[in-house]
Coordinates of C-alpha atoms in Angstrom, one line a residue:
Chain A
M7 CA 128.1 86.9 113.1
K8 CA 126.9 89.3 115.8
P9 CA 127.0 88.1 119.4
A10 CA 123.7 86.9 120.7
W11 CA 123.0 90.0 122.8
M12 CA 123.3 92.3 119.8
Q13 CA 120.6 90.5 117.8
P14 CA 117.1 91.8 118.1
P15 CA 115.2 89.8 120.7
R16 CA 113.0 87.3 119.1
L17 CA 109.5 88.1 120.0
S18 CA 107.6 84.9 119.7
G19 CA 103.8 84.8 119.8
R20 CA 104.1 83.8 123.4
W21 CA 105.6 87.0 124.5
L22 CA 103.0 89.0 122.6
I23 CA 100.5 87.4 125.0
I24 CA 102.6 87.6 128.2
L25 CA 104.2 91.0 127.9
P26 CA 101.2 93.4 127.7
P27 CA 99.7 92.5 131.0
L28 CA 103.1 91.9 132.6
V29 CA 104.5 95.3 131.6
F30 CA 101.3 97.2 132.3
L31 CA 100.9 95.8 135.9
A32 CA 104.6 96.2 136.6
I33 CA 104.5 99.8 135.6
F34 CA 101.2 100.8 137.2
F35 CA 100.9 98.4 140.1
L36 CA 104.4 97.3 141.2
I37 CA 106.6 100.4 140.5
P38 CA 104.3 102.8 142.4
F39 CA 105.4 101.1 145.6
A40 CA 109.0 102.1 144.8
F41 CA 107.9 105.7 144.3
A42 CA 105.9 105.6 147.5
F43 CA 109.0 104.3 149.3
K44 CA 111.2 107.1 147.8
I45 CA 108.8 109.8 148.8
S46 CA 108.4 108.4 152.3
L47 CA 112.1 109.2 152.7
A48 CA 111.6 112.9 151.7
Q49 CA 110.2 115.8 153.6
T50 CA 107.2 118.0 152.9
A51 CA 107.7 121.1 151.0
A52 CA 105.6 124.1 150.0
H53 CA 105.8 123.5 146.2
V54 CA 104.3 121.2 143.6
P55 CA 104.7 118.3 144.1
P56 CA 104.7 118.9 147.9
Y57 CA 107.8 117.0 148.8
T58 CA 111.6 117.6 148.7
D59 CA 113.9 115.9 146.1
L60 CA 116.0 113.2 147.6
I61 CA 119.1 114.2 145.6
T62 CA 119.9 117.9 145.2
L63 CA 122.9 119.7 143.8
T64 CA 124.3 122.1 146.4
P65 CA 125.7 125.5 145.2
D66 CA 129.3 124.2 145.6
H67 CA 128.5 121.3 143.1
H68 CA 128.2 118.5 145.7
L69 CA 125.4 116.0 145.5
H70 CA 123.3 116.2 148.7
L71 CA 121.3 113.1 149.7
G72 CA 118.2 114.3 151.5
A73 CA 116.8 110.9 152.4
S74 CA 116.0 110.2 156.0
L75 CA 113.9 107.8 158.0
D76 CA 112.4 110.7 160.0
N77 CA 108.9 110.0 158.8
Y78 CA 109.1 106.4 160.1
R79 CA 110.6 107.6 163.4
F80 CA 107.6 110.0 163.5
L81 CA 105.2 107.1 163.1
F82 CA 106.6 105.4 166.2
T83 CA 106.8 108.6 168.3
D84 CA 103.3 110.0 167.6
D85 CA 100.7 107.9 169.4
V86 CA 98.0 108.4 166.8
Y87 CA 99.5 105.8 164.4
G88 CA 100.1 103.0 166.9
V89 CA 96.6 103.5 168.3
A90 CA 95.0 103.6 164.9
Y91 CA 96.9 100.5 163.8
L92 CA 95.9 98.5 166.9
Y93 CA 92.3 99.7 166.6
S94 CA 92.2 98.7 163.0
L95 CA 93.6 95.3 163.7
R96 CA 91.2 94.7 166.6
T97 CA 88.1 95.9 164.6
A98 CA 89.1 93.8 161.6
L99 CA 89.8 90.7 163.8
F100 CA 86.5 90.8 165.6
S101 CA 84.5 91.6 162.4
T102 CA 86.2 88.7 160.7
L103 CA 85.3 86.3 163.6
I104 CA 81.7 87.4 163.5
C105 CA 81.6 87.1 159.7
L106 CA 83.0 83.6 160.1
L107 CA 80.3 82.7 162.7
I108 CA 77.5 83.9 160.4
G109 CA 79.1 82.9 157.1
Y110 CA 80.0 79.3 158.0
P111 CA 76.5 78.1 158.5
M112 CA 75.4 80.1 155.4
A113 CA 78.0 78.4 153.3
Y114 CA 77.3 75.1 154.8
A115 CA 73.5 75.4 154.1
I116 CA 74.2 76.4 150.5
A117 CA 76.7 73.5 150.0
R118 CA 74.0 71.1 151.3
S119 CA 71.2 72.5 149.0
P120 CA 70.2 70.8 145.8
K121 CA 72.6 71.6 142.9
S122 CA 69.9 73.5 141.1
A123 CA 69.4 75.9 144.0
Q124 CA 73.1 76.5 144.6
G125 CA 73.6 78.8 141.7
V126 CA 70.7 81.0 142.6
L127 CA 71.7 81.1 146.3
L128 CA 75.3 82.1 145.4
L129 CA 74.0 84.9 143.1
V130 CA 71.7 86.1 145.9
I131 CA 74.7 86.2 148.2
M132 CA 77.0 87.9 145.7
L133 CA 74.6 90.4 144.3
P134 CA 74.9 92.9 147.2
F135 CA 78.7 92.6 147.0
W136 CA 78.8 93.7 143.4
T137 CA 76.2 96.5 143.7
S138 CA 78.0 99.6 145.0
F139 CA 79.9 99.3 148.2
L140 CA 79.6 103.0 149.0
L141 CA 75.8 103.0 148.5
R142 CA 75.4 99.9 150.7
V143 CA 77.2 101.6 153.5
Y144 CA 74.9 104.6 153.0
A145 CA 71.9 102.2 153.0
L146 CA 73.0 100.9 156.3
E147 CA 73.1 104.4 157.7
N148 CA 69.4 104.6 156.8
I149 CA 68.8 101.6 159.1
I150 CA 71.0 102.4 162.1
R151 CA 70.8 106.2 162.5
D152 CA 69.0 107.6 165.6
N153 CA 65.7 108.1 163.8
G154 CA 66.3 105.3 161.3
F155 CA 64.4 102.1 160.4
L156 CA 65.8 100.0 163.3
N157 CA 65.0 102.5 166.1
T158 CA 61.6 103.3 164.6
A159 CA 60.7 99.7 164.5
L160 CA 62.0 98.9 168.0
L161 CA 60.2 102.0 169.5
H162 CA 56.9 101.0 167.8
L163 CA 57.2 97.5 169.2
G164 CA 57.8 99.0 172.6
L165 CA 61.1 97.1 173.1
I166 CA 63.1 100.3 173.8
S167 CA 62.0 103.6 175.2
H168 CA 64.9 105.7 173.9
P169 CA 66.5 105.3 170.4
L170 CA 69.7 103.3 170.5
R171 CA 72.8 105.3 169.7
I172 CA 74.6 103.3 167.1
M173 CA 75.7 105.8 164.5
R174 CA 79.2 107.3 165.1
T175 CA 80.2 104.5 167.4
S176 CA 82.5 101.5 167.1
V177 CA 79.4 99.3 166.9
A178 CA 78.4 101.0 163.7
V179 CA 81.8 100.3 162.2
Y180 CA 81.5 96.6 163.2
L181 CA 78.1 96.4 161.6
G182 CA 79.3 98.1 158.5
I183 CA 82.3 95.8 158.0
I184 CA 80.2 92.6 158.7
Y185 CA 77.4 93.7 156.4
S186 CA 79.8 94.7 153.6
Y187 CA 82.2 91.8 153.7
L188 CA 80.0 88.9 154.6
P189 CA 79.8 87.7 150.9
F190 CA 83.6 87.5 150.9
M191 CA 83.5 85.0 153.7
V192 CA 80.7 82.8 152.3
L193 CA 82.2 82.3 148.9
P194 CA 85.5 80.6 149.7
L195 CA 83.8 78.6 152.5
F196 CA 81.2 77.3 150.0
A197 CA 84.0 76.4 147.5
T198 CA 85.7 74.1 150.1
L199 CA 82.6 72.7 151.6
E200 CA 81.1 71.9 148.2
K201 CA 84.2 69.9 147.2
L202 CA 84.0 67.8 150.4
D203 CA 83.6 64.1 149.6
P204 CA 80.2 63.0 151.0
T205 CA 81.4 59.4 151.3
L206 CA 83.7 60.4 154.1
L207 CA 80.7 61.5 156.1
E208 CA 78.8 58.4 155.2
A209 CA 81.7 56.3 156.4
A210 CA 81.8 58.2 159.7
T211 CA 78.1 57.6 160.2
D212 CA 78.4 53.9 159.3
L213 CA 81.1 53.6 162.0
G214 CA 78.8 55.1 164.6
S215 CA 79.6 58.8 164.6
T216 CA 76.8 61.2 165.6
P217 CA 76.3 63.9 163.0
R218 CA 77.8 66.4 165.4
R219 CA 80.9 64.2 165.9
A220 CA 81.2 63.7 162.1
F221 CA 81.0 67.5 161.6
L222 CA 83.7 68.2 164.2
D223 CA 86.0 65.3 163.0
I224 CA 85.6 65.6 159.3
T225 CA 83.8 68.6 157.9
L226 CA 85.4 71.2 160.1
P227 CA 89.1 70.2 159.7
L228 CA 88.7 69.7 155.9
S229 CA 87.1 73.2 155.6
I230 CA 90.1 75.0 157.2
P231 CA 91.6 76.2 153.9
G232 CA 88.2 77.9 153.1
V233 CA 88.1 79.3 156.6
I234 CA 91.6 80.8 156.1
A235 CA 90.9 82.1 152.6
G236 CA 87.6 83.7 153.7
S237 CA 89.1 85.2 156.8
M238 CA 91.9 86.8 154.8
L239 CA 89.5 88.2 152.2
V240 CA 87.6 89.9 155.0
F241 CA 90.5 90.8 157.3
I242 CA 92.9 92.4 154.9
P243 CA 90.5 94.9 153.3
A244 CA 88.8 95.5 156.6
V245 CA 92.1 96.6 158.2
G246 CA 92.6 99.2 155.5
E247 CA 88.9 100.2 155.3
F248 CA 88.3 103.9 154.8
V249 CA 84.6 104.4 153.7
I250 CA 83.0 102.6 156.7
P251 CA 84.8 104.4 159.6
S252 CA 84.5 107.6 157.7
L253 CA 80.7 107.4 157.1
L254 CA 79.5 105.3 160.1
G255 CA 82.2 105.8 162.7
G256 CA 82.6 108.7 165.1
A257 CA 85.6 111.0 165.7
N258 CA 87.3 108.3 167.9
T259 CA 87.0 105.5 165.4
L260 CA 90.5 106.1 163.9
M261 CA 91.3 103.4 161.5
I262 CA 94.6 103.3 159.7
G263 CA 93.0 103.9 156.3
R264 CA 91.2 106.9 157.6
V265 CA 94.5 108.3 159.1
L266 CA 96.3 107.8 155.8
W267 CA 93.4 109.6 154.0
D268 CA 93.5 112.6 156.4
E269 CA 97.3 112.8 156.4
F270 CA 97.0 113.1 152.6
F271 CA 93.9 115.2 152.0
S272 CA 93.7 117.3 155.1
N273 CA 97.3 117.7 156.2
H274 CA 98.7 117.5 152.7
D275 CA 101.7 115.6 154.2
W276 CA 102.5 113.3 151.3
P277 CA 105.8 111.9 152.8
V278 CA 104.2 110.9 156.1
A279 CA 101.2 109.4 154.2
S280 CA 103.6 107.4 152.1
A281 CA 105.4 106.2 155.2
V282 CA 102.1 105.1 156.7
A283 CA 101.3 103.2 153.4
I284 CA 104.7 101.5 153.3
A285 CA 104.7 100.6 157.0
F286 CA 101.1 99.3 156.6
L287 CA 102.2 97.2 153.6
L288 CA 105.1 95.6 155.6
F289 CA 102.6 94.6 158.3
L290 CA 100.4 93.1 155.7
V291 CA 102.9 91.2 153.6
G292 CA 102.8 88.3 156.2
P293 CA 99.0 87.7 155.9
I294 CA 99.0 88.1 152.2
A295 CA 101.8 85.5 151.9
I296 CA 99.8 83.1 154.0
Y297 CA 96.7 83.7 151.9
Q298 CA 98.6 83.2 148.7
H299 CA 100.0 80.0 150.1
Y300 CA 96.6 78.6 150.8
N301 CA 95.2 80.0 147.5
V302 CA 97.9 78.2 145.4
R303 CA 97.3 75.0 147.4
Q304 CA 93.6 75.1 146.8
M305 CA 94.1 75.8 143.1
E306 CA 96.4 72.8 142.8
S307 CA 93.9 70.5 144.5
Chain B
M6 CA 73.5 64.7 149.8
R7 CA 71.8 65.3 153.1
R8 CA 70.1 68.6 153.7
A9 CA 71.6 71.0 156.3
P10 CA 69.8 71.0 159.7
T11 CA 67.0 73.5 160.2
G12 CA 69.0 75.8 162.4
V13 CA 71.7 76.2 159.7
L14 CA 69.1 76.9 157.1
T15 CA 67.6 79.6 159.3
V16 CA 71.0 81.3 159.6
L17 CA 71.2 81.3 155.8
L18 CA 67.8 82.9 155.4
V19 CA 68.4 85.4 158.2
G20 CA 71.8 86.2 156.7
I21 CA 70.2 86.9 153.2
A22 CA 67.5 89.0 154.8
I23 CA 70.2 91.1 156.6
L24 CA 72.0 91.6 153.3
Y25 CA 68.9 92.8 151.5
L26 CA 67.0 94.7 154.2
P27 CA 69.1 98.0 154.0
I28 CA 68.8 98.1 150.2
L29 CA 65.0 97.5 150.3
V30 CA 64.5 100.2 153.0
L31 CA 66.6 102.6 150.9
I32 CA 64.5 102.0 147.8
G33 CA 61.3 102.4 150.0
Y34 CA 62.5 105.8 151.4
S35 CA 63.4 107.0 148.0
F36 CA 59.7 107.2 147.1
N37 CA 58.9 109.2 150.3
A38 CA 57.2 112.5 149.5
S39 CA 58.3 114.1 152.8
P40 CA 61.7 115.8 152.8
L41 CA 62.1 114.6 156.4
V42 CA 63.7 111.3 155.9
N43 CA 62.2 109.6 159.0
I44 CA 58.5 110.5 158.4
W45 CA 56.5 108.8 155.7
G46 CA 54.7 111.6 153.7
G47 CA 53.1 109.5 151.0
F48 CA 54.3 108.1 147.7
S49 CA 56.2 110.4 145.3
T50 CA 58.7 110.2 142.5
A51 CA 59.7 113.9 142.9
W52 CA 63.2 113.1 144.1
Y53 CA 63.9 111.2 140.9
G54 CA 62.8 114.2 138.9
R55 CA 65.1 116.5 140.8
L56 CA 68.1 114.3 139.9
L57 CA 67.7 115.3 136.2
H58 CA 68.3 118.9 137.0
D59 CA 71.5 118.4 139.1
S60 CA 74.1 119.3 136.5
E61 CA 77.1 118.5 138.8
L62 CA 75.6 115.0 139.3
L63 CA 75.0 114.5 135.6
S64 CA 78.5 115.5 134.5
A65 CA 80.0 113.3 137.2
A66 CA 77.8 110.4 136.0
L67 CA 78.9 111.0 132.4
L68 CA 82.6 110.9 133.4
S69 CA 82.0 107.7 135.4
L70 CA 80.3 106.0 132.5
E71 CA 83.2 107.0 130.1
V72 CA 85.8 105.8 132.6
G73 CA 83.8 102.6 133.1
V74 CA 83.6 101.7 129.4
A75 CA 87.3 102.6 128.7
A76 CA 88.6 100.8 131.8
S77 CA 86.5 97.7 131.4
T78 CA 87.5 97.3 127.8
C79 CA 91.2 97.7 128.4
A80 CA 91.0 95.4 131.5
V81 CA 89.2 92.7 129.5
I82 CA 91.9 92.6 126.9
L83 CA 94.8 92.6 129.4
G84 CA 93.1 90.2 131.7
T85 CA 92.3 87.7 128.9
L86 CA 95.9 87.8 127.8
A87 CA 97.1 87.3 131.3
A88 CA 94.7 84.4 131.9
T89 CA 95.8 82.8 128.6
A90 CA 99.5 83.2 129.6
L91 CA 98.9 81.7 133.0
V92 CA 96.8 78.7 131.9
R93 CA 98.5 77.8 128.6
F94 CA 102.2 78.5 129.2
R95 CA 103.3 76.5 132.2
Y96 CA 106.8 77.9 132.4
F97 CA 108.0 81.4 131.4
H98 CA 110.2 84.1 133.0
G99 CA 108.0 86.3 135.1
R100 CA 105.2 83.7 135.7
L101 CA 105.4 84.1 139.4
L102 CA 105.6 87.9 139.1
L103 CA 102.5 87.9 136.9
T104 CA 100.6 85.6 139.3
G105 CA 101.5 87.9 142.2
M106 CA 100.5 91.0 140.3
V107 CA 97.1 89.7 139.2
N108 CA 96.2 88.5 142.8
A109 CA 97.6 91.3 144.9
P110 CA 95.2 94.1 143.7
L111 CA 92.3 91.9 144.9
V112 CA 93.4 92.1 148.5
M113 CA 95.4 95.4 148.6
P114 CA 93.7 98.0 150.7
E115 CA 92.4 100.7 148.3
V116 CA 94.1 103.6 150.2
I117 CA 97.5 102.0 149.5
T118 CA 96.8 101.3 145.8
G119 CA 95.4 104.9 145.5
I120 CA 98.3 106.7 147.1
T121 CA 101.1 104.7 145.5
Q122 CA 99.5 105.2 142.0
L123 CA 99.1 108.9 142.6
L124 CA 102.8 109.2 143.6
L125 CA 103.7 107.4 140.4
F126 CA 101.6 109.6 138.2
V127 CA 103.0 112.8 139.9
S128 CA 106.5 111.6 139.3
M129 CA 105.7 110.6 135.7
V130 CA 104.3 114.0 134.9
H131 CA 107.5 115.5 136.4
L132 CA 109.6 113.3 134.1
F133 CA 107.6 112.9 130.9
S134 CA 104.8 115.5 131.2
W135 CA 102.3 112.6 131.0
P136 CA 99.7 111.6 132.2
H137 CA 97.8 114.6 133.4
R138 CA 95.6 113.9 136.3
G139 CA 91.9 113.3 135.4
F140 CA 90.3 110.9 132.9
T141 CA 93.5 109.2 131.9
T142 CA 94.8 108.5 135.4
I143 CA 91.5 107.3 136.6
V144 CA 91.2 104.9 133.7
I145 CA 94.7 103.5 134.3
S146 CA 94.0 102.9 138.0
H147 CA 90.8 101.2 137.3
V148 CA 92.3 99.0 134.6
T149 CA 94.9 97.8 137.2
F150 CA 92.3 96.4 139.7
C151 CA 89.8 95.3 137.0
T152 CA 92.5 93.3 135.1
A153 CA 92.9 91.2 138.3
Y154 CA 89.2 90.3 138.3
V155 CA 89.1 89.5 134.6
T156 CA 92.1 87.3 134.9
V157 CA 90.7 85.3 137.8
T158 CA 87.3 84.8 136.0
V159 CA 88.7 84.0 132.6
Q160 CA 91.4 81.8 134.1
A161 CA 88.8 79.6 135.7
R162 CA 86.9 79.2 132.5
L163 CA 90.0 78.5 130.4
M164 CA 91.1 75.8 132.8
S165 CA 87.8 74.0 132.3
A166 CA 87.8 74.4 128.5
D167 CA 88.5 71.3 126.6
R168 CA 91.8 71.5 124.9
S169 CA 91.2 68.5 122.6
L170 CA 88.9 70.7 120.5
E171 CA 91.8 73.1 119.8
E172 CA 94.1 70.2 119.1
A173 CA 91.6 68.8 116.7
A174 CA 91.6 72.1 114.9
M175 CA 95.3 72.1 114.7
D176 CA 95.4 68.6 113.4
L177 CA 93.1 69.8 110.6
G178 CA 95.7 72.5 109.7
A179 CA 94.9 75.5 111.8
S180 CA 97.7 77.5 113.3
P181 CA 97.8 77.6 117.1
A182 CA 96.7 81.3 117.0
R183 CA 93.8 80.5 114.6
A184 CA 92.8 77.5 116.6
F185 CA 92.7 79.6 119.8
L186 CA 90.7 82.4 118.1
E187 CA 88.2 80.2 116.4
V188 CA 87.7 77.4 118.9
T189 CA 88.6 78.5 122.4
L190 CA 87.7 82.2 122.2
P191 CA 84.0 81.5 121.5
I192 CA 84.0 79.1 124.4
I193 CA 85.4 81.6 126.9
A194 CA 83.4 84.5 125.3
P195 CA 80.6 84.4 128.0
A196 CA 83.3 84.7 130.7
I197 CA 84.9 87.6 128.9
I198 CA 81.6 89.5 128.5
S199 CA 80.5 88.8 132.0
S200 CA 83.8 90.0 133.4
W201 CA 83.4 93.2 131.3
L202 CA 80.2 93.8 133.1
L203 CA 81.7 93.1 136.5
C204 CA 84.6 95.5 135.8
F205 CA 82.1 98.1 134.7
T206 CA 80.3 97.9 138.0
L207 CA 83.6 97.9 140.0
S208 CA 84.8 101.0 138.1
L209 CA 81.5 102.8 138.5
D210 CA 81.6 102.2 142.2
D211 CA 85.2 103.0 143.0
L212 CA 85.6 105.9 145.4
V213 CA 88.9 105.6 147.2
I214 CA 91.4 105.1 144.4
S215 CA 89.6 107.6 142.1
S216 CA 89.8 110.2 144.9
F217 CA 93.5 109.9 145.1
V218 CA 94.3 109.8 141.4
A219 CA 91.6 112.1 139.9
G220 CA 93.3 115.4 140.8
P221 CA 91.5 118.6 141.5
G222 CA 89.6 119.0 138.2
A223 CA 87.7 115.7 137.8
S224 CA 85.0 114.2 139.9
T225 CA 83.5 110.8 139.3
L226 CA 80.0 109.9 140.5
P227 CA 81.0 108.1 143.7
M228 CA 83.1 111.2 144.6
V229 CA 80.1 113.5 144.3
I230 CA 77.9 111.0 146.2
Y231 CA 80.5 110.7 148.9
A232 CA 80.5 114.5 149.4
K233 CA 76.7 114.5 149.6
V234 CA 76.5 111.4 151.9
K235 CA 79.1 112.9 154.3
L236 CA 76.4 115.5 155.1
G237 CA 74.0 112.8 156.2
V238 CA 70.9 111.0 154.8
S239 CA 68.9 113.0 152.3
P240 CA 66.0 112.0 150.0
D241 CA 67.6 112.9 146.7
V242 CA 70.6 110.7 147.5
N243 CA 68.1 107.9 148.4
A244 CA 66.7 108.3 144.9
L245 CA 70.1 108.3 143.2
A246 CA 71.3 105.4 145.2
S247 CA 68.2 103.3 144.4
L248 CA 68.7 104.0 140.7
I249 CA 72.4 103.0 140.7
V250 CA 71.8 99.9 142.9
C251 CA 69.0 98.7 140.5
A252 CA 71.1 99.4 137.4
L253 CA 74.1 97.6 138.8
G254 CA 72.0 94.8 140.0
L255 CA 70.6 94.3 136.5
C256 CA 74.2 94.4 135.1
I257 CA 75.3 91.6 137.5
I258 CA 72.2 89.4 136.8
G259 CA 72.9 89.9 133.1
A260 CA 76.5 88.9 133.5
R261 CA 75.5 85.8 135.5
W262 CA 72.8 84.9 132.9
L263 CA 75.4 85.0 130.2
M264 CA 77.7 82.7 132.1
V265 CA 75.0 80.2 132.9
R266 CA 73.6 80.2 129.3
G267 CA 77.2 79.7 128.0
E268 CA 77.7 76.8 130.3
R269 CA 74.4 75.2 129.4
R270 CA 75.0 75.5 125.7
R271 CA 78.4 74.0 126.1
A272 CA 77.0 71.1 128.0
L273 CA 74.4 70.6 125.3
D274 CA 77.0 70.7 122.6
A275 CA 79.1 68.1 124.5
R276 CA 76.0 65.8 124.8
L277 CA 75.2 66.2 121.1
A278 CA 78.8 65.5 120.1
A279 CA 78.9 62.4 122.4
G280 CA 75.5 61.2 121.2

């Protein structure tokens, strides 16, 4: 009798279902981060691929370990990265708050509509999200550029005498993020508001609450998981946004996604670009964990 | 349920108007005869005609369509398997890992997914001489994030599917696999088809990840559009953008219609069975 470990593993039907997605995602989603970490410890080199090997054999047959944290040290010494990181955080934070202010009433109104209208309204909200992100950002440029739709309309109405300068400013980036990610905010908010038990509100009204009081005491606190889920869905991709600052922003709207892109495509510095990615990831793990926590909780309830 | 106050309804309508205004203006401008994008020079479809003669654009569109079909098909298979595993098997080694890996791509910034996957592909070519950058690497990257969307969509539908039907089939002698294929699969089929359409639109739209992994030889449609858009607003891009937005819009409405029809039919069947 062979010991258990020598017998071929029994592949039951279960594993035929579990393994393909597990293995595929592990190889092509998880392991890449290990490679990025490895390359972030290397240096640039003028060959293909453009980075040094971590372990090399010296002429006197010694293994030489070429790993160093220089790239990370560089991220902290060069101001560009810190500035870009803080600028990205600030832009994402304010855009998220504005999305919340617009998205909450929208989600609330949909949750209070007749059931038959809800499906159509949700489709109307989600349709722009699914139809080309890149082209929607471009469409926004048509509206806000100096001689675009907005300025033409305002000039015709006599509300302004000079065209507003929006393109290539921070305002354009805010508008771009809010416009692109608003559906992300509405959907989770709607999901929590829709599940809210209406009898709670009735009870509050019976006990003498004004509608405003009932909203503040019941609806708002119970919708917090949706607020958090929606905010995460807007905030995290917004921090790493590349297309919007690149197309709508000016030279000074340095967001971290754009810095990473330039480091890679313009400077061809793969190790520093990897270090930016890894550092960025570390600063994102926290928010993702919180999001997951609420996500799992919501699913369970 | 009480209706929302008028103020709140106004915000909803204004919000929807803001979401659609740029797209409608874009489509309007695409029929502008004048090459000056800010002056209306009469109605014309000339810019649409010009698109047919842009060979760079056409070959990029063809590549994007091929990538979209291949990636969505693979993603639908992997995502359905992942959803089945997560819903049907409560405990298995790697469950937490799988849950994490199907949720993380949904929130991961694209620049990070793009650069890490490129570094993997470059290292793999170094070790195994495979995969060469181009069609294959773009498809693999797209399958990764599309699988996440399929899993979430199909998972939701599987959770609401009635297991007792499958149990009945097994009581009548069907094997678990056969019961799943003949009873549950038709129930979740609308979710699978509609997530295929969603994946197709996501794949067709991806710029950032494709730019990283495509390599120097291959350009997808969004990459060509991005290069054009970088130079500013132009009437032929308006025409192209309008075409794509309308095509994708139809895809989404189709996907949604399939889901709703599937749900209605199921509700009807349930009522007939109960009656």
